[in-house]
Amino acid sequence: MNFKHIFFKLALVLVLGLFGKANAQDIKWAKDGNSYYEVSQGEIVSISLPLNERKTIVSRNLLYSSGNTGLGEIKSFEISEDGTKVLLYTNSKKVWRYETRGDYFVADLKTNQLTQVGKDKPASSLMFAKFSPDGNKVAYVSKHNLYVDDLTSKTSKALTTDGTERLINGTFDWVYEEEFDCRDGFRWSPDGQSIAYWQIDATKIKNFLMIDNTDSIYSFTIPVEYPKVGENPSSCKVGIVNIASAKTNWLEVPGDQIQNYIPRMDWIPSSNEVILQQLNREQNVSKLFVADASSGQVKNIYTETDKAWIDVAKGWDWINDGKEFIWMSESDGWRHLYRISKDGKKHTLITQGNYDVIEKSLIDEKNGQIYFIASPTNATQKYLFKTKLSGGKAEMVTPSILKGTHSYEISPNGVFARHTYQSASVPPITEWMKLTTLNPLTMEGSVTNQLGRMRPPKNKVEFFKVTTEDGIELDGWMKKPDNFDQTKKYPVVFYVYGEPASQTVTDTYGAGRNWLYAGDMPKDGYIYISVENRGAPAPKGREWRKSVFQKIGTLNIRDQAMAAKKIMEWPFVDKNRVAVWGWSGGGSSTLNLMFQYPEIYKTGIAIAAVGNQLTYDNVYQERYMGSPLKTKEAYVKGSPITYAKNLQGKLLYIHGTGDDNVHYQNAEML
């Protein structure tokens, strides 16, 4: 389901490991945009552009002098607004997927001292520590309570005291983290006098018991808070806690706190107001509320509905001195950027045309422009575009000669950028460039220079389109065997995911590679193919993406099978040797393809599949399939176990008993 596809992470790790860490994390730009910060050889340095002049900000001597103990490898850091202090994150530990708890230290550049934050708390228990706007305090979460340390008086204060294992302040429960990407659950107010935070009440969420049979002679259970399809979510509310009094004022957000989600929240800059997104349980009504932090009163400024679902916001970008914000919506059938007034009364479409905005890159308000990633003519690729903040025709920034996938990390002033280019035949290569002129900072490090030193692969991945008997045109890629002979017939292996969480057919390095195959597929004579069905998050418009609503396990499966049917007509394909494999959602798709179309697929490998959609978590499955109280028939119709009796081919099923996401019970039910 969504990560869920552990395999995408594995692929990313492989790419970064093989080709450097240039894109491993976002750049920490200086405020003026003319330099950036990074950890280098145990120090924090500033690198100014365009000459790459390096200056030490926090020295190794300060960090690791004999008087300082407990400071491990620096995982991340934050520089205070006035530049006099640096907050260091170290000794990190995992919470579910990511290392989001650890220890924090403050390096004071004026006094040349290092101080541990929350040193009276358990080791590696602090989460999401961040400076107050004036840099004199640090707030953090430990054991589901919110604290603030005063760096001047060297005192610590608890802002909440009711946190327990299941009553969660300032961070989130399992499903909010997994499905809404919610982790950091508190925000400093612009004046530094208060903090807005989430409180999640997961006390009524049932435990799913995983059984550990391997780590001791007697088996034992591992409980995981996990709301299955049809089960109520956790209760959620947002409070404003005053730093001086430690008293919380709860925002008066209308609606049932259990039957509505609040996946996004933040302060409006230079104000005492909070903005938040509320989604109803079915996630097809999105409301934006602006709340007065002092009174707790809220006002609904914007409402959007969809017959299928509405995606969670990426966040708010405020312009025009906080009078307007940039918002992404599919309301006209395409994913576009709008500017909306703070009272919600004025909406202006910025990006105009029949194409999708894939993501925002930079708002350059000074020059009245917005940069974004899109690919109007090829859904497998990504390019940088820009348009006027007032709206208008998009202008392509990326040179059209470089076909493939591009990403840009642009400086706040819009002058510099780190540009990464890759394609199915080009590993990720990075250049620093002046965005205003599109010139690389050095010719030696330019993308074109690096490309000139590469040898093109002899056996390239081929991209193709196939039109099914239903009249649906699908994108695909294919890696043919080495020394391919058009007159021979070859076995085919399809790689599938098939659900709304991710694409498989992208013009990126790694396409055409099966990283789990213990051998060399092209050398061993296999054709390797992936096809992108409807419902995948490709930039092809709302109808493409949301046609799969209440039809996961049927529509996406038919698209895959009908594409395979057409491919089997190719003269070099051995239609009697067609295989398919996938992981998580791809495992589910593999099972459904094997069971629903046994005449096509003779062999399959399904890993960590959801065999019964009623076993999966409520946020993900209800978003795409509707409430099971209303649409249980759709869940049954889309579940592989419904068709298991039809299996004819050879199936290898793989599932780990320690999977806290797609539970092993799916294997046993199957």
XYZ file of C-alpha atoms in Angstrom:
670
model
C 0.000 0.000 0.000
C 2.003 3.130 0.405
C 5.228 2.376 2.078
C 3.967 -0.239 1.830
C 6.261 -0.133 -1.109
C 9.436 -0.565 0.868
C 10.950 -1.378 -2.494
C 10.906 2.274 -3.576
C 12.996 3.129 -0.546
C 15.346 0.274 -1.295
C 15.746 1.575 -4.836
C 16.450 5.091 -3.547
C 19.037 3.764 -1.130
C 20.704 1.855 -3.951
C 20.782 4.915 -6.200
C 22.153 7.184 -3.469
C 24.673 4.591 -2.422
C 25.948 4.106 -5.946
C 25.847 7.660 -7.201
C 26.456 9.913 -4.205
C 24.227 11.723 -1.756
C 23.647 14.954 -3.621
C 19.887 14.653 -3.352
C 19.687 12.747 -0.073
C 18.286 15.722 1.843
C 17.057 19.237 1.217
C 19.563 22.052 1.152
C 19.746 24.248 4.247
C 19.807 27.620 2.552
C 20.895 30.799 4.301
C 18.141 33.409 4.520
C 19.606 35.551 1.762
C 19.828 32.578 -0.609
C 23.456 33.228 -1.531
C 24.909 30.437 0.599
C 23.944 27.180 2.264
C 24.991 25.097 5.266
C 26.071 21.479 5.553
C 27.822 19.038 7.874
C 31.358 18.396 6.660
C 33.985 16.304 8.480
C 32.251 16.732 11.818
C 31.821 20.496 11.451
C 29.023 22.742 10.237
C 30.168 24.922 7.394
C 28.710 27.660 5.219
C 29.309 27.486 1.477
C 28.780 30.721 -0.427
C 27.832 30.829 -4.086
C 28.905 31.129 -6.819
C 32.557 30.593 -5.781
C 31.945 27.777 -3.224
C 33.882 29.606 -0.515
C 33.757 27.624 2.718
C 33.509 29.065 6.203
C 33.327 27.102 9.456
C 30.212 27.943 11.488
C 30.499 25.333 14.244
C 33.979 23.897 14.688
C 34.931 20.373 15.586
C 36.775 21.763 18.582
C 33.558 23.173 20.012
C 31.519 20.054 19.273
C 33.931 17.390 20.408
C 36.170 19.056 22.997
C 37.108 17.019 26.064
C 34.421 18.674 28.197
C 31.588 17.718 25.852
C 30.182 14.217 26.186
C 27.281 12.422 24.574
C 27.410 14.156 21.203
C 27.364 11.564 18.445
C 27.166 11.940 14.683
C 25.191 15.032 13.684
C 22.053 13.905 11.865
C 20.537 17.324 11.351
C 20.763 20.903 12.575
C 18.887 24.209 12.728
C 20.368 27.701 12.906
C 18.570 30.289 15.011
C 16.981 33.275 13.301
C 19.741 35.633 14.466
C 22.494 33.167 13.513
C 24.052 33.036 17.010
C 23.017 29.477 17.963
C 22.868 26.089 16.287
C 20.534 23.268 17.388
C 22.116 19.865 16.745
C 20.262 16.552 16.398
C 22.178 13.380 17.238
C 21.932 9.826 18.685
C 18.795 9.243 16.613
C 16.458 6.263 16.993
C 13.591 4.951 14.885
C 9.930 5.637 15.512
C 8.155 3.327 13.053
C 9.732 4.277 9.697
C 12.142 7.109 10.440
C 14.685 8.185 13.039
C 12.614 10.927 14.645
C 13.739 10.732 18.283
C 17.181 11.377 19.697
C 19.249 13.911 21.645
C 19.598 17.641 20.996
C 22.409 20.070 21.830
C 22.687 23.836 21.402
C 26.001 25.309 20.255
C 26.172 28.958 21.355
C 28.473 30.709 18.896
C 28.854 33.784 21.111
C 29.945 31.969 24.279
C 31.501 29.009 22.435
C 29.582 26.601 24.684
C 27.656 23.403 24.022
C 24.526 22.679 26.105
C 22.331 19.604 26.029
C 18.595 20.203 25.679
C 16.287 18.167 27.933
C 19.208 16.500 29.652
C 16.924 15.290 32.468
C 14.822 13.325 29.947
C 15.519 9.711 28.921
C 18.340 9.283 26.419
C 17.322 9.616 22.756
C 13.730 10.484 23.689
C 13.449 14.033 22.346
C 11.474 14.683 19.161
C 11.271 17.646 16.757
C 13.134 20.169 18.921
C 13.085 23.675 17.485
C 14.139 27.184 18.460
C 11.657 29.847 19.476
C 11.623 32.780 17.035
C 14.033 34.763 19.238
C 16.357 31.757 19.642
C 16.272 31.893 23.464
C 14.116 28.810 23.997
C 13.863 25.296 22.583
C 10.609 23.314 22.551
C 10.438 19.548 22.076
C 8.386 16.424 22.690
C 9.457 13.618 25.014
C 7.304 10.617 25.893
C 4.257 12.296 24.302
C 4.493 15.484 26.348
C 5.550 18.930 25.187
C 8.400 20.782 26.974
C 10.292 24.033 26.624
C 13.837 24.765 27.814
C 14.820 28.385 28.504
C 18.407 28.733 27.316
C 18.954 31.973 29.249
C 17.713 30.872 32.689
C 18.686 27.232 32.027
C 15.267 26.035 33.233
C 12.897 23.457 31.794
C 9.101 23.493 31.865
C 6.455 20.928 30.992
C 3.783 22.451 28.770
C 1.638 19.299 28.908
C 1.531 16.612 31.575
C -1.288 14.305 30.446
C 0.674 12.472 27.754
C 0.647 8.677 27.915
C 1.454 5.887 25.492
C -1.885 6.520 23.775
C -2.689 10.163 24.625
C -0.219 11.865 22.321
C 0.796 15.520 22.494
C 2.941 17.156 19.820
C 3.330 14.099 17.591
C 1.099 11.395 16.109
C -0.155 7.820 16.247
C 0.755 5.065 13.797
C -1.842 5.758 11.124
C -1.434 9.559 11.031
C 2.287 9.021 10.508
C 1.904 6.256 7.934
C -0.908 7.699 5.829
C -0.824 11.493 6.325
C 2.968 11.791 6.697
C 2.408 13.533 10.042
C 5.323 13.413 12.490
C 6.246 16.849 13.830
C 3.122 17.863 15.756
C 3.749 21.373 17.120
C 4.497 24.896 15.859
C 5.917 27.989 17.596
C 3.772 31.118 17.299
C 5.359 34.021 15.374
C 5.730 36.030 18.620
C 7.205 33.092 20.539
C 4.613 33.395 23.332
C 2.729 30.181 22.590
C 2.786 26.895 20.721
C 0.070 25.280 18.611
C 0.033 21.485 18.854
C -1.959 18.401 17.968
C -3.338 16.069 20.600
C -4.191 12.575 19.380
C -6.286 10.340 21.613
C -5.555 6.782 20.502
C -6.783 5.157 23.720
C -9.694 3.468 21.937
C -7.657 2.176 18.989
C -7.493 -1.606 19.129
C -4.170 -3.391 19.226
C -3.231 -5.697 16.413
C -1.123 -8.477 17.919
C 1.862 -9.610 15.899
C 3.271 -12.933 17.081
C 7.050 -13.271 17.454
C 7.980 -16.940 17.170
C 11.675 -16.477 16.526
C 13.305 -14.341 19.230
C 12.724 -16.702 22.139
C 11.718 -20.280 22.868
C 8.294 -19.104 24.014
C 6.486 -16.932 21.488
C 5.195 -13.536 22.520
C 2.929 -10.871 21.064
C 3.868 -7.392 19.915
C 0.891 -5.016 20.097
C 0.553 -2.350 17.417
C -2.064 0.408 17.589
C -3.782 -0.114 14.263
C -7.228 1.094 13.156
C -8.504 -1.381 10.588
C -11.010 -0.531 7.856
C -14.352 0.368 9.438
C -12.839 1.031 12.871
C -12.995 4.563 14.268
C -9.850 6.686 13.939
C -8.181 8.389 16.875
C -9.729 11.559 18.222
C -7.821 14.663 17.123
C -7.787 18.278 18.293
C -5.501 21.307 18.179
C -4.555 23.351 21.216
C -2.664 26.601 21.834
C -0.486 26.385 24.935
C 0.787 29.561 26.563
C 4.507 29.334 27.378
C 4.277 31.424 30.556
C 1.227 29.732 32.117
C 1.436 26.286 30.473
C -2.338 26.478 29.983
C -3.890 25.119 26.781
C -6.769 26.728 24.925
C -8.411 24.252 22.534
C -9.484 25.486 19.101
C -13.227 25.217 18.555
C -13.018 23.274 15.300
C -16.545 22.126 14.396
C -17.384 18.496 13.704
C -16.819 15.220 15.494
C -13.193 14.892 16.630
C -13.214 11.179 15.776
C -15.019 11.322 12.433
C -12.817 14.118 11.050
C -9.077 14.320 10.475
C -6.802 17.354 10.880
C -3.732 16.423 8.807
C -2.299 19.949 8.380
C -1.973 22.977 10.651
C 0.283 26.047 10.910
C 0.441 29.652 12.043
C -0.348 32.458 9.645
C 2.852 34.570 9.501
C 3.031 37.719 11.656
C -0.334 37.001 13.258
C -2.066 35.389 16.193
C -4.049 33.116 13.888
C -3.769 29.457 12.963
C -4.856 27.868 9.680
C -5.715 24.159 9.431
C -7.091 21.622 6.988
C -9.884 19.335 8.131
C -10.862 16.236 6.150
C -14.021 14.292 6.872
C -13.792 10.558 7.567
C -14.385 9.685 3.902
C -11.777 12.285 2.853
C -13.987 13.753 0.132
C -14.680 17.080 1.866
C -11.769 19.394 2.682
C -12.334 22.491 4.800
C -9.833 25.204 5.642
C -10.362 26.975 8.957
C -8.696 30.103 10.298
C -8.647 30.196 14.099
C -8.046 33.026 16.543
C -5.447 31.631 18.940
C -6.647 33.763 21.866
C -10.367 32.978 21.724
C -10.199 29.591 20.011
C -12.943 30.652 17.610
C -12.627 29.430 14.036
C -13.974 30.462 10.656
C -14.412 28.208 7.628
C -12.814 30.134 4.745
C -12.667 27.492 2.007
C -14.434 24.201 1.271
C -13.711 21.729 -1.501
C -15.554 18.510 -2.325
C -14.842 15.601 -4.650
C -16.846 12.532 -5.639
C -13.753 10.402 -4.946
C -11.205 11.802 -2.483
C -9.173 14.966 -1.806
C -5.446 14.752 -1.221
C -3.835 16.158 1.894
C -2.342 19.626 1.512
C 1.408 20.043 1.155
C 1.141 23.212 3.249
C 0.607 26.949 2.867
C 2.796 29.517 1.141
C 1.785 33.032 2.142
C 2.185 36.025 -0.154
C 1.096 39.655 -0.231
C 2.077 40.291 3.424
C -0.028 37.387 4.660
C -3.177 38.470 2.847
C -3.127 35.513 0.409
C -1.811 31.955 0.234
C -0.974 29.513 -2.552
C -3.189 26.432 -2.680
C -3.219 23.314 -4.854
C -6.552 21.977 -6.105
C -7.978 19.587 -8.697
C -11.318 21.368 -8.789
C -11.150 22.089 -12.542
C -10.054 18.543 -13.418
C -6.306 19.253 -13.308
C -3.962 19.766 -10.367
C -3.370 23.508 -10.378
C -2.053 26.284 -8.170
C -4.394 28.993 -6.954
C -3.924 32.127 -4.882
C -6.645 32.467 -2.270
C -7.335 35.459 -0.035
C -7.131 34.906 3.722
C -10.883 35.335 4.046
C -11.414 32.816 1.233
C -13.501 35.210 -0.854
C -11.089 35.619 -3.766
C -9.654 32.731 -5.821
C -7.230 33.251 -8.701
C -6.037 30.406 -10.945
C -2.267 30.763 -11.423
C -1.329 27.783 -13.588
C -3.634 27.601 -16.579
C -4.063 24.758 -19.044
C -4.800 21.060 -19.421
C -1.842 19.775 -17.444
C -0.980 18.887 -13.840
C 1.335 20.722 -11.501
C 3.394 17.942 -9.926
C 4.887 20.081 -7.155
C 5.777 23.665 -6.220
C 9.458 24.596 -6.383
C 9.691 28.282 -5.413
C 7.543 31.356 -5.011
C 9.592 34.347 -6.185
C 7.280 37.100 -4.981
C 9.846 39.834 -5.584
C 9.828 39.093 -9.319
C 6.172 38.036 -9.407
C 6.885 34.452 -10.484
C 6.253 30.923 -9.295
C 8.371 27.898 -10.265
C 6.880 24.405 -10.396
C 7.483 20.903 -11.730
C 5.243 19.599 -14.516
C 5.316 17.516 -17.683
C 2.343 18.352 -19.909
C 3.252 16.029 -22.793
C 4.914 13.043 -21.110
C 3.625 11.628 -17.816
C 6.826 9.648 -17.220
C 9.051 12.758 -17.019
C 9.482 15.944 -14.945
C 10.606 19.453 -15.930
C 10.824 22.887 -14.324
C 8.336 25.541 -15.430
C 7.553 29.061 -14.302
C 4.635 31.424 -14.689
C 3.447 34.760 -13.329
C 1.958 34.836 -9.837
C -0.935 36.745 -11.393
C -1.595 33.771 -13.683
C -0.758 32.999 -17.270
C 0.883 30.614 -19.694
C 3.613 28.374 -18.283
C 7.147 28.741 -19.608
C 9.467 25.722 -19.604
C 12.737 26.471 -17.792
C 14.508 23.129 -18.212
C 16.340 22.843 -21.554
C 14.131 20.706 -23.796
C 17.150 18.792 -25.097
C 17.558 16.990 -21.747
C 14.731 14.445 -21.910
C 13.963 12.704 -18.623
C 13.380 13.620 -14.997
C 14.610 16.847 -13.420
C 14.519 18.160 -9.870
C 15.597 21.570 -8.581
C 16.395 22.893 -5.134
C 16.149 26.641 -5.602
C 17.597 29.296 -3.313
C 15.085 31.546 -1.492
C 16.074 34.517 -3.647
C 15.556 32.561 -6.872
C 19.138 33.144 -8.036
C 20.828 29.746 -7.553
C 19.704 26.129 -7.790
C 21.007 22.622 -7.432
C 19.733 20.787 -10.486
C 19.611 16.998 -10.684
C 18.991 15.189 -13.951
C 18.368 11.509 -14.562
C 16.669 9.213 -17.016
C 16.259 5.502 -17.503
C 19.731 5.412 -19.072
C 21.442 8.221 -17.118
C 22.211 7.883 -13.396
C 21.415 10.984 -11.293
C 23.908 13.762 -12.045
C 23.922 17.113 -10.305
C 25.058 20.607 -11.215
C 24.991 23.923 -9.416
C 23.534 26.613 -11.620
C 22.535 30.255 -11.738
C 18.807 29.944 -12.299
C 18.435 33.500 -13.607
C 20.695 32.713 -16.592
C 20.441 28.885 -16.647
C 24.232 28.723 -16.710
C 26.176 26.198 -14.611
C 28.455 27.692 -11.978
C 31.353 25.708 -13.462
C 31.562 24.135 -16.894
C 33.468 21.180 -15.440
C 30.550 20.350 -13.137
C 27.803 21.012 -15.663
C 25.277 18.337 -16.561
C 26.287 18.492 -20.228
C 29.958 18.041 -19.363
C 29.165 15.061 -17.131
C 26.956 13.545 -19.810
C 29.792 13.870 -22.300
C 31.992 11.667 -20.121
C 29.398 8.879 -19.867
C 29.118 5.828 -22.041
C 25.515 5.222 -23.140
C 24.197 1.746 -22.247
C 24.171 -0.783 -25.068
C 20.763 -2.143 -24.096
C 18.532 0.823 -23.303
C 15.147 0.772 -21.605
C 12.431 1.427 -24.189
C 9.303 3.423 -23.397
C 6.088 2.597 -25.234
C 2.343 3.156 -25.212
C -0.276 0.441 -25.495
C -3.996 0.921 -26.112
C -6.244 -1.711 -24.571
C -9.463 -3.094 -26.038
C -11.265 -0.704 -23.668
C -9.685 2.235 -25.535
C -7.368 3.146 -22.638
C -3.842 4.275 -23.582
C -1.237 3.217 -21.022
C 2.451 4.098 -20.639
C 5.010 1.364 -20.219
C 8.711 0.616 -20.222
C 10.475 -2.483 -21.510
C 13.971 -3.878 -21.110
C 14.691 -6.429 -23.792
C 17.191 -9.290 -23.497
C 20.791 -8.709 -24.505
C 21.459 -9.532 -28.163
C 17.713 -9.338 -28.798
C 16.550 -11.289 -31.881
C 13.263 -10.052 -33.360
C 12.555 -13.503 -34.808
C 12.689 -15.307 -31.457
C 10.048 -15.517 -28.738
C 10.951 -14.510 -25.195
C 9.324 -14.955 -21.783
C 7.938 -11.774 -20.193
C 8.065 -10.655 -16.554
C 5.734 -7.799 -15.590
C 6.513 -5.579 -12.609
C 3.382 -4.050 -11.091
C 2.311 -1.752 -8.271
C -1.073 -0.539 -9.437
C -2.416 1.586 -6.558
C -2.699 5.370 -6.003
C 0.411 5.645 -3.826
C 3.083 5.517 -6.533
C 4.057 5.311 -10.188
C 6.242 2.568 -11.643
C 6.605 3.874 -15.188
C 8.916 6.862 -14.845
C 11.881 7.946 -16.916
C 14.262 7.560 -13.979
C 17.401 5.576 -13.347
C 16.412 2.130 -12.126
C 13.541 1.694 -14.574
C 13.971 -1.694 -16.208
C 16.015 -3.094 -13.321
C 14.766 -5.884 -11.079
C 16.779 -5.358 -7.914
C 15.490 -8.569 -6.281
C 16.392 -10.849 -9.164
C 19.398 -12.995 -8.250
C 20.963 -12.811 -11.651
C 20.900 -10.720 -14.817
C 17.462 -10.637 -16.469
C 18.572 -9.289 -19.891
C 21.457 -11.756 -19.971
C 19.135 -14.604 -18.938
C 16.764 -13.891 -21.811
C 13.769 -12.224 -20.152
C 11.759 -9.260 -21.378
C 11.047 -7.064 -18.330
C 8.021 -4.757 -18.555
C 6.029 -2.390 -16.393
C 2.750 -0.757 -17.391
C 1.027 2.144 -15.599
C -2.681 1.571 -15.046
C -5.339 4.165 -14.312
C -5.366 5.231 -10.658
C -1.595 5.640 -10.486
C -0.565 9.177 -9.441
C 0.685 10.124 -12.896
C 0.259 13.736 -14.113
C -2.633 12.852 -16.419
C -5.468 14.731 -14.767
C -7.989 14.080 -12.024
C -10.117 11.613 -14.009
C -7.109 9.395 -14.684
C -6.078 9.276 -11.047
C -9.489 9.003 -9.448
C -11.174 6.594 -11.845
C -9.954 3.863 -9.495
C -12.197 5.090 -6.641
C -14.003 2.079 -5.146
C -12.420 -0.036 -7.912
C -9.004 -1.011 -6.516
C -8.627 -4.662 -7.357
C -10.893 -4.466 -10.407
C -10.306 -1.452 -12.710
C -6.547 -1.271 -12.164
C -6.309 -5.037 -12.587
C -8.276 -5.005 -15.821
C -6.032 -2.242 -17.215
C -2.957 -4.349 -16.448
C -4.433 -7.531 -17.889
C -5.752 -5.884 -21.058
C -2.353 -4.267 -21.624
C -0.691 -7.673 -21.193
C -3.168 -9.147 -23.647
C -2.101 -6.618 -26.305
C 1.574 -7.134 -25.531
C 1.128 -10.877 -25.988
C 0.299 -10.124 -29.638
C 3.827 -8.804 -30.210
C 5.645 -11.362 -32.396
C 8.656 -11.704 -30.082
C 6.602 -12.418 -26.931
C 6.055 -15.992 -25.766
C 2.418 -15.768 -24.641
C 2.721 -19.072 -22.798
C 5.441 -17.738 -20.497
C 4.058 -14.565 -18.894
C 4.914 -13.784 -15.255
C 4.112 -10.929 -12.866
C 5.485 -9.741 -9.538
C 5.035 -6.919 -7.045
C 5.381 -5.854 -3.419
C 2.666 -4.596 -1.039
C 0.041 -2.989 -3.308
C 1.974 -4.635 -6.119
C 1.678 -7.955 -4.302
C -2.089 -7.457 -4.121
C -2.155 -6.644 -7.833
C -0.080 -9.740 -8.581
C -2.543 -11.960 -6.721
C -5.546 -10.405 -8.449
C -3.906 -10.775 -11.868
C -3.042 -14.427 -11.203
C -6.529 -15.188 -9.877
C -8.728 -13.063 -12.165
C -6.772 -13.629 -15.401
C -5.179 -17.076 -15.046
C -5.236 -17.507 -18.816
C -2.672 -14.690 -19.128
C -0.337 -14.964 -16.123
C 1.324 -18.348 -15.676
C 3.706 -17.459 -12.828
C 3.638 -14.845 -10.066
C 5.612 -13.640 -7.068
C 3.596 -11.637 -4.535
C 5.337 -9.998 -1.576
C 3.533 -8.606 1.498
C 0.197 -8.448 -0.284
C -3.136 -7.268 1.072
C -5.197 -10.348 0.381
C -8.300 -8.953 2.078
C -8.840 -5.199 1.860
C -10.836 -5.256 5.101
C -7.605 -6.016 7.005
C -5.830 -2.790 6.017
C -5.784 0.566 7.832
C -8.788 2.852 7.678
C -7.136 6.078 6.456
C -5.615 4.560 3.313
C -8.269 2.043 2.336
C -11.324 4.168 3.121
C -9.812 7.086 1.158
C -9.764 5.055 -2.039
C -12.588 2.559 -1.472
C -15.142 4.541 0.537
C -16.664 3.572 3.860
C -17.032 -0.226 4.167
C -20.357 0.414 5.898
C -21.606 1.687 2.525
C -19.348 -0.080 0.037
C -18.387 -3.421 1.580
C -19.261 -5.095 -1.710
C -16.501 -3.071 -3.417
C -13.964 -4.245 -0.804
C -14.926 -7.874 -1.334
C -14.947 -7.487 -5.106
C -11.436 -5.988 -5.065
C -9.844 -8.477 -2.641
C -7.647 -11.296 -3.980
C -9.060 -13.859 -1.525
C -12.395 -13.579 -3.376
C -10.777 -15.106 -6.468
C -8.132 -17.395 -4.926
C -10.034 -20.482 -6.075
C -9.207 -19.556 -9.677
C -5.446 -20.018 -9.344
C -3.992 -22.125 -12.134
C -0.390 -20.983 -12.495
C 2.595 -21.184 -10.173
C 2.549 -18.665 -7.323
C 5.317 -17.806 -4.859
C 3.925 -15.885 -1.888
C 6.291 -14.085 0.513
C 5.308 -12.299 3.720
C 7.205 -11.327 6.873
C 5.483 -12.108 10.161
C 6.887 -8.882 11.637
C 5.159 -6.614 9.109
C 3.396 -3.909 11.164
C 1.799 -2.419 8.063
C 0.437 -5.202 5.843
C -0.213 -7.847 8.451
C 0.773 -11.469 8.052
C -2.865 -12.426 8.669
C -3.355 -11.684 4.959
C -1.106 -14.644 4.149
C -3.054 -16.941 6.461
C -6.425 -15.771 5.117
C -5.143 -16.346 1.599
